[in-house]
Short mmCIF file of C-alpha atoms in Angstrom, two decimals:
data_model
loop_
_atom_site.label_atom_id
_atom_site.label_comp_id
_atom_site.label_asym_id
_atom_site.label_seq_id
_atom_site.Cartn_x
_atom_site.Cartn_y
_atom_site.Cartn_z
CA UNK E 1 15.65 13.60 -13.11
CA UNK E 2 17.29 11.22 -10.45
CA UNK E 3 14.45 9.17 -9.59
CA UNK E 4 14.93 6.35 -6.37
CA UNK E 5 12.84 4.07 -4.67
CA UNK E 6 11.82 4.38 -1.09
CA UNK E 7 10.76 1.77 1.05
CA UNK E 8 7.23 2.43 2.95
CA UNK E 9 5.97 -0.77 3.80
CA UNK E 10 6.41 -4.47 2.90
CA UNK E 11 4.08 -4.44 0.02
CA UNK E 12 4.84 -1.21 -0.76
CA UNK E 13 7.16 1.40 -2.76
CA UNK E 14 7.79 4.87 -3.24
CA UNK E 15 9.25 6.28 -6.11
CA UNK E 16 10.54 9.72 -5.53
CA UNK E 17 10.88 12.03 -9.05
CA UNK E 18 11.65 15.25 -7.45
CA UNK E 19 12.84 16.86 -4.64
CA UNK E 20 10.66 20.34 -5.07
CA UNK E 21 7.39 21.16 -5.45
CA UNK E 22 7.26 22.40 -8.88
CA UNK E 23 4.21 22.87 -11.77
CA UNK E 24 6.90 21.37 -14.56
CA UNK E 25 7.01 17.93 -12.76
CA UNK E 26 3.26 17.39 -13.41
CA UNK E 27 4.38 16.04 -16.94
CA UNK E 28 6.47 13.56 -15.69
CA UNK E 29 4.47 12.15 -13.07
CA UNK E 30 1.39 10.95 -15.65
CA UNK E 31 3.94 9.82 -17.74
CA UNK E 32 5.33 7.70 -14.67
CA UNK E 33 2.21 6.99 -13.38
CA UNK E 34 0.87 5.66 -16.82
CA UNK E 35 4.04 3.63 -17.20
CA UNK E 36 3.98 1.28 -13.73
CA UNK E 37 0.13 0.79 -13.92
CA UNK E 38 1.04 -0.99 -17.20
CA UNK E 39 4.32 -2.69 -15.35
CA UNK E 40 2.27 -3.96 -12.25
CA UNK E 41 -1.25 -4.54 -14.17
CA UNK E 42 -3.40 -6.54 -12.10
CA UNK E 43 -1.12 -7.30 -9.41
CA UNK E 44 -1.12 -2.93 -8.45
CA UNK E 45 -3.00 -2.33 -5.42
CA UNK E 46 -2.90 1.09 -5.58
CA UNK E 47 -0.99 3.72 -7.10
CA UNK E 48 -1.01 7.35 -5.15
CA UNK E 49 0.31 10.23 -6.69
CA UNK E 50 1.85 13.23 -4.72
CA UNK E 51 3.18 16.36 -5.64
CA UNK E 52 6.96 14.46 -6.36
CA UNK E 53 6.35 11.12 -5.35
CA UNK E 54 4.22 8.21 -6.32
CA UNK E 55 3.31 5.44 -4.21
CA UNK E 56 2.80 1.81 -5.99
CA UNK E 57 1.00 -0.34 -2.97
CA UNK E 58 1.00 -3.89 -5.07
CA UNK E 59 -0.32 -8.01 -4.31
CA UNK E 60 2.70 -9.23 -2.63
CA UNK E 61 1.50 -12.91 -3.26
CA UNK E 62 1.67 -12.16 -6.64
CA UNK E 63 4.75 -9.67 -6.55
CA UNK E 64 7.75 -9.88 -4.49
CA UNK E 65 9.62 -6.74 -3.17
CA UNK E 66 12.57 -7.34 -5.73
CA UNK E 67 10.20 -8.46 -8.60
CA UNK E 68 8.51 -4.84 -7.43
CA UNK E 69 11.77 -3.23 -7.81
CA UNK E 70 12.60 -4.89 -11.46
CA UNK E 71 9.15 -3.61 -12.26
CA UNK E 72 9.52 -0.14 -11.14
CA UNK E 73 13.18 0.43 -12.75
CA UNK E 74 11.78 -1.44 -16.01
CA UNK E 75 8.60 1.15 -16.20
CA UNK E 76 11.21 4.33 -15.44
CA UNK E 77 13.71 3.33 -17.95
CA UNK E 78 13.70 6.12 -20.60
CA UNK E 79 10.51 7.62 -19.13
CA UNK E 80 9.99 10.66 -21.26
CA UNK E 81 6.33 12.74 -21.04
CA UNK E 82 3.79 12.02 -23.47
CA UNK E 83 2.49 15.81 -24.70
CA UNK E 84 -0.92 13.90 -25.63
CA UNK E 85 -1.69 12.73 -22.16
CA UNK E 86 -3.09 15.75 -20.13
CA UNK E 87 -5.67 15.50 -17.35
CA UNK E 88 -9.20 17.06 -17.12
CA UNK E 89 -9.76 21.00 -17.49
CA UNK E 90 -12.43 22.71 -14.75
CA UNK E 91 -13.65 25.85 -14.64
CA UNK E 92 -15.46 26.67 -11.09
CA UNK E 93 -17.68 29.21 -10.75
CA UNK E 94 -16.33 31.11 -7.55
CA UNK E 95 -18.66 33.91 -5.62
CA UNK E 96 -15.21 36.60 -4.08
CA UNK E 97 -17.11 38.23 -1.52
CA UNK E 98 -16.57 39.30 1.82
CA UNK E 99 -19.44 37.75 3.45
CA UNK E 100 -18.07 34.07 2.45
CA UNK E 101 -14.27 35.24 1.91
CA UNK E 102 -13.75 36.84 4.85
CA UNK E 103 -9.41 37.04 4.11
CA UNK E 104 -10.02 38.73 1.09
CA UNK E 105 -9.07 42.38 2.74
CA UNK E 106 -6.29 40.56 4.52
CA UNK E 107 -4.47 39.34 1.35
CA UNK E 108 -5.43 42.44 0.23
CA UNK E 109 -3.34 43.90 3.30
CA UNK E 110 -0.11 42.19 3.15
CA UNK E 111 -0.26 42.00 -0.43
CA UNK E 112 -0.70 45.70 -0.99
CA UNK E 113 -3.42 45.24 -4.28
CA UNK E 114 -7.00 45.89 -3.35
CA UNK E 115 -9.59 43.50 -2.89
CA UNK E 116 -10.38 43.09 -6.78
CA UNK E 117 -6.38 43.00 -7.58
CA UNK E 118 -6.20 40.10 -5.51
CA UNK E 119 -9.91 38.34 -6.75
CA UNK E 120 -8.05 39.11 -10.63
CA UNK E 121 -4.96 37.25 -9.16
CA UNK E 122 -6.14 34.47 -8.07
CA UNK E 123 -9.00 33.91 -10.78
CA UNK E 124 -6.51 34.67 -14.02
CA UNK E 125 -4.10 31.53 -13.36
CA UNK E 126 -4.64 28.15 -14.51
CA UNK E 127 -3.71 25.77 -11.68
CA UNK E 128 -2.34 22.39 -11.82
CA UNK E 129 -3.73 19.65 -9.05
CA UNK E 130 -0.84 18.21 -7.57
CA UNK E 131 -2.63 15.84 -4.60
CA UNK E 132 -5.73 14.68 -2.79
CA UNK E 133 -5.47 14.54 0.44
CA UNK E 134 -6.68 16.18 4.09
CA UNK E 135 -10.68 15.39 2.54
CA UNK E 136 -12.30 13.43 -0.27
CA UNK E 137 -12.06 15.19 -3.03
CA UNK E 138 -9.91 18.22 -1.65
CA UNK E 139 -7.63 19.06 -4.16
CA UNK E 140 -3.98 20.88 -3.81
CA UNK E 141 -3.08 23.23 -6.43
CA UNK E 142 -0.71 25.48 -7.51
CA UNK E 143 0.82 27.93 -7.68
CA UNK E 144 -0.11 31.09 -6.71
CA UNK E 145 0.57 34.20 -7.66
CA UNK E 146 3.80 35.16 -5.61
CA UNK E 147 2.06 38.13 -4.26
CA UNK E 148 -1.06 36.79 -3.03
CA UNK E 149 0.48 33.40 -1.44
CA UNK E 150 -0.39 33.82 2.17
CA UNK E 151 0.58 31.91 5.04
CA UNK E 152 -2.11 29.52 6.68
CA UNK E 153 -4.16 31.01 9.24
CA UNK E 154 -2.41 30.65 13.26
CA UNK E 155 -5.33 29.12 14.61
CA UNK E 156 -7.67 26.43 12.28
CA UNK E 157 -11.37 27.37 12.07
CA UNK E 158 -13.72 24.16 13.53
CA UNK E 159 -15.90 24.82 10.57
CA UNK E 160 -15.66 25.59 7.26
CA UNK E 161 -18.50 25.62 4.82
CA UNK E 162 -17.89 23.14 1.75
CA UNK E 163 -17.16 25.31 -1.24
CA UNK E 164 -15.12 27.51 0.26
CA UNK E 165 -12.13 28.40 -2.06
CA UNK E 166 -8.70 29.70 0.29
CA UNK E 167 -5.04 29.90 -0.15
CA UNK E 168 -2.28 28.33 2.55
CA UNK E 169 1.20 29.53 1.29
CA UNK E 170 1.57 29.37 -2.36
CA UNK E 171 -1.05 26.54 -3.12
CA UNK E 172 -5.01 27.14 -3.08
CA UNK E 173 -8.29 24.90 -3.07
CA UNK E 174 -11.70 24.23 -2.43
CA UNK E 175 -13.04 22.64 0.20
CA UNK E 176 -15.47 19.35 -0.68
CA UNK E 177 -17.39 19.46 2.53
CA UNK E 178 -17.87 21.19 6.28
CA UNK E 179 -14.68 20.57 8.19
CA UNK E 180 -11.88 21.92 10.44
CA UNK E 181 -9.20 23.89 8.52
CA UNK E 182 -7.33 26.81 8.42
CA UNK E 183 -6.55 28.09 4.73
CA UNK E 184 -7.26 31.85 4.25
CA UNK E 185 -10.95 31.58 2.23
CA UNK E 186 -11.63 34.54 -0.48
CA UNK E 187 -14.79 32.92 -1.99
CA UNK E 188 -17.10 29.63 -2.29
CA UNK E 189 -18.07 27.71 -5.38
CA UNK E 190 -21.37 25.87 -5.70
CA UNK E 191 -19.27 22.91 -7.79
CA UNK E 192 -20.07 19.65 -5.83
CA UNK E 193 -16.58 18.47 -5.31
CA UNK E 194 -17.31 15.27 -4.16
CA UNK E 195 -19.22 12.73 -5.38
CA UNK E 196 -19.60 8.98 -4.94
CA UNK E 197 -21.16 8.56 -8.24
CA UNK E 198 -17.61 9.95 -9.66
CA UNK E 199 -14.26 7.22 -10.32
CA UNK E 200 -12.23 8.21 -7.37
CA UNK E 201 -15.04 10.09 -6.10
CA UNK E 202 -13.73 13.16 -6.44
CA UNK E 203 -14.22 15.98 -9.47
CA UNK E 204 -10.61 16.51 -9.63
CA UNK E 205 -7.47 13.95 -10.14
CA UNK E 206 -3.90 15.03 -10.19
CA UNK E 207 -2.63 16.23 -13.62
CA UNK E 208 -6.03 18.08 -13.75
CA UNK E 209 -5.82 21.71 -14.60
CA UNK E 210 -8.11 24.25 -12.92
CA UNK E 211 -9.21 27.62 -13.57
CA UNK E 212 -11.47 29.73 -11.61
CA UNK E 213 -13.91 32.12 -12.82
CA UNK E 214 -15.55 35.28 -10.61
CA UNK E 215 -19.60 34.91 -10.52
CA UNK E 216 -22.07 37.43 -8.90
CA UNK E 217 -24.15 36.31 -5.90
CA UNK E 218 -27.16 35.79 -8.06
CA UNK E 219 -25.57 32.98 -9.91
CA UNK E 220 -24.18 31.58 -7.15
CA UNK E 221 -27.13 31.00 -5.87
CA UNK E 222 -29.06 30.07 -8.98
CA UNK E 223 -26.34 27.01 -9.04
CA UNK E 224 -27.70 26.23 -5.94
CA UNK E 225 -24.85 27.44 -3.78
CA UNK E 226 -24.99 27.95 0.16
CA UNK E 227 -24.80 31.89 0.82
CA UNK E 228 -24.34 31.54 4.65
CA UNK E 229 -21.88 33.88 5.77
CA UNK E 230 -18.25 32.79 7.05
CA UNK E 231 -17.18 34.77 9.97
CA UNK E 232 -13.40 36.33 9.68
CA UNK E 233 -10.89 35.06 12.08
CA UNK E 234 -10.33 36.61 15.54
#
């Protein structure tokens, strides 16, 4: 690992791990991220993790850029992952149907499995969460099964229902609440994704791991999920 600092603002850093998006960094970036909350302590700001990078936003009255730079290069030195320190494990509860997955048959399509291949697919991986970002609480993950990784849809939908579980290229996730967006949606959980009563307000964090699990309309409801059809794309 060949890990550099990037400048982003006055008062704050980035330091870039990797160049590529891959599920073996997630080890090393709680390791790095554990490591410069400890450097910085009560002078961090905030500290944002991405899929390679992390950004350390600090108190520059208290911290000077070079002092920042000390700390950072201090916190990396011999960095090394801890195989104790994991995130969080989910399971959501995911209702693959048609009426509220309306790419299912297209995935289907260009992936040349049938619509309960590609439901099996997507629900038998565990997924790492790499990023927040786009919504509160909407959570990138990855990867995909190399046959089911679709590209995003050409033109966004203005409204997607919260819940709604897609795939954009070789990540998926769920959307935390109504909004634009144009991932290709197989399904909809009734998990509440975000929540201002949760740290960070959001269910997930990155170095969470994530499985989905298939659940019949009945339950889906019964967890008081929205069963309002999506309509497919033009």
């Amino acid at each position: 690992m060949n890990w550099r600092i990037e400048i982003v603002a006055i008062d704050c850093l980035m330091v870039r791990l990797f160049d590529a998006i891959e599920e073996a960094n997630m080890p090393w970036m709680l390791a790095a991220t554990a490591r410069l909350r400890e450097a910085f302590g009560s002078h961090l700001r905030d500290l944002v993790p991405s899929y390679t990078t992390l950004m350390v936003h600090y108190d520059l009255l208290a911290v000077g850029p070079q002092q920042a730079r000390q700390l950072i290069a201090q916190a990396m030195a011999d960095l090394a992952p801890d195989p104790q320190a994991k995130g969080r494990q989910h399971v959501l509860p995911v209702w693959y149907d048609l009426s509220v997955g309306p790419e299912l048959p297209l995935l289907a399509r260009n992936s040349g499995l049938s619509v309960s291949d590609v439901i099996r697919c997507h629900s038998e991986r565990e997924y790492q969460v790499f990023a927040l970002g786009f919504a509160p609480g909407f959570a990138f993950m990855g990867l995909v099964d190399p046959r089911i990784a679709t590209p995003r849809l050409s033109t966004p939908r203005k409204r997607v229902a919260a819940g709604s579980v897609g795939i954009g290229e070789q990540q998926t996730a769920a959307y935390p609440v109504m909004s634009p967006g144009g991932w290709n949606i197989i399904g909809r959980t009734p998990a509440k994704l975000f929540d201002r009563e949760l740290d960070g307000y959001s269910l997930m964090q990155p170095g969470d791991s994530v499985r989905f699990a298939a659940i019949d309309r009945a339950e889906f409801v019964r967890l008081d999920g929205d069963d309002t059809p999506l309509e497919a794309q033009a």
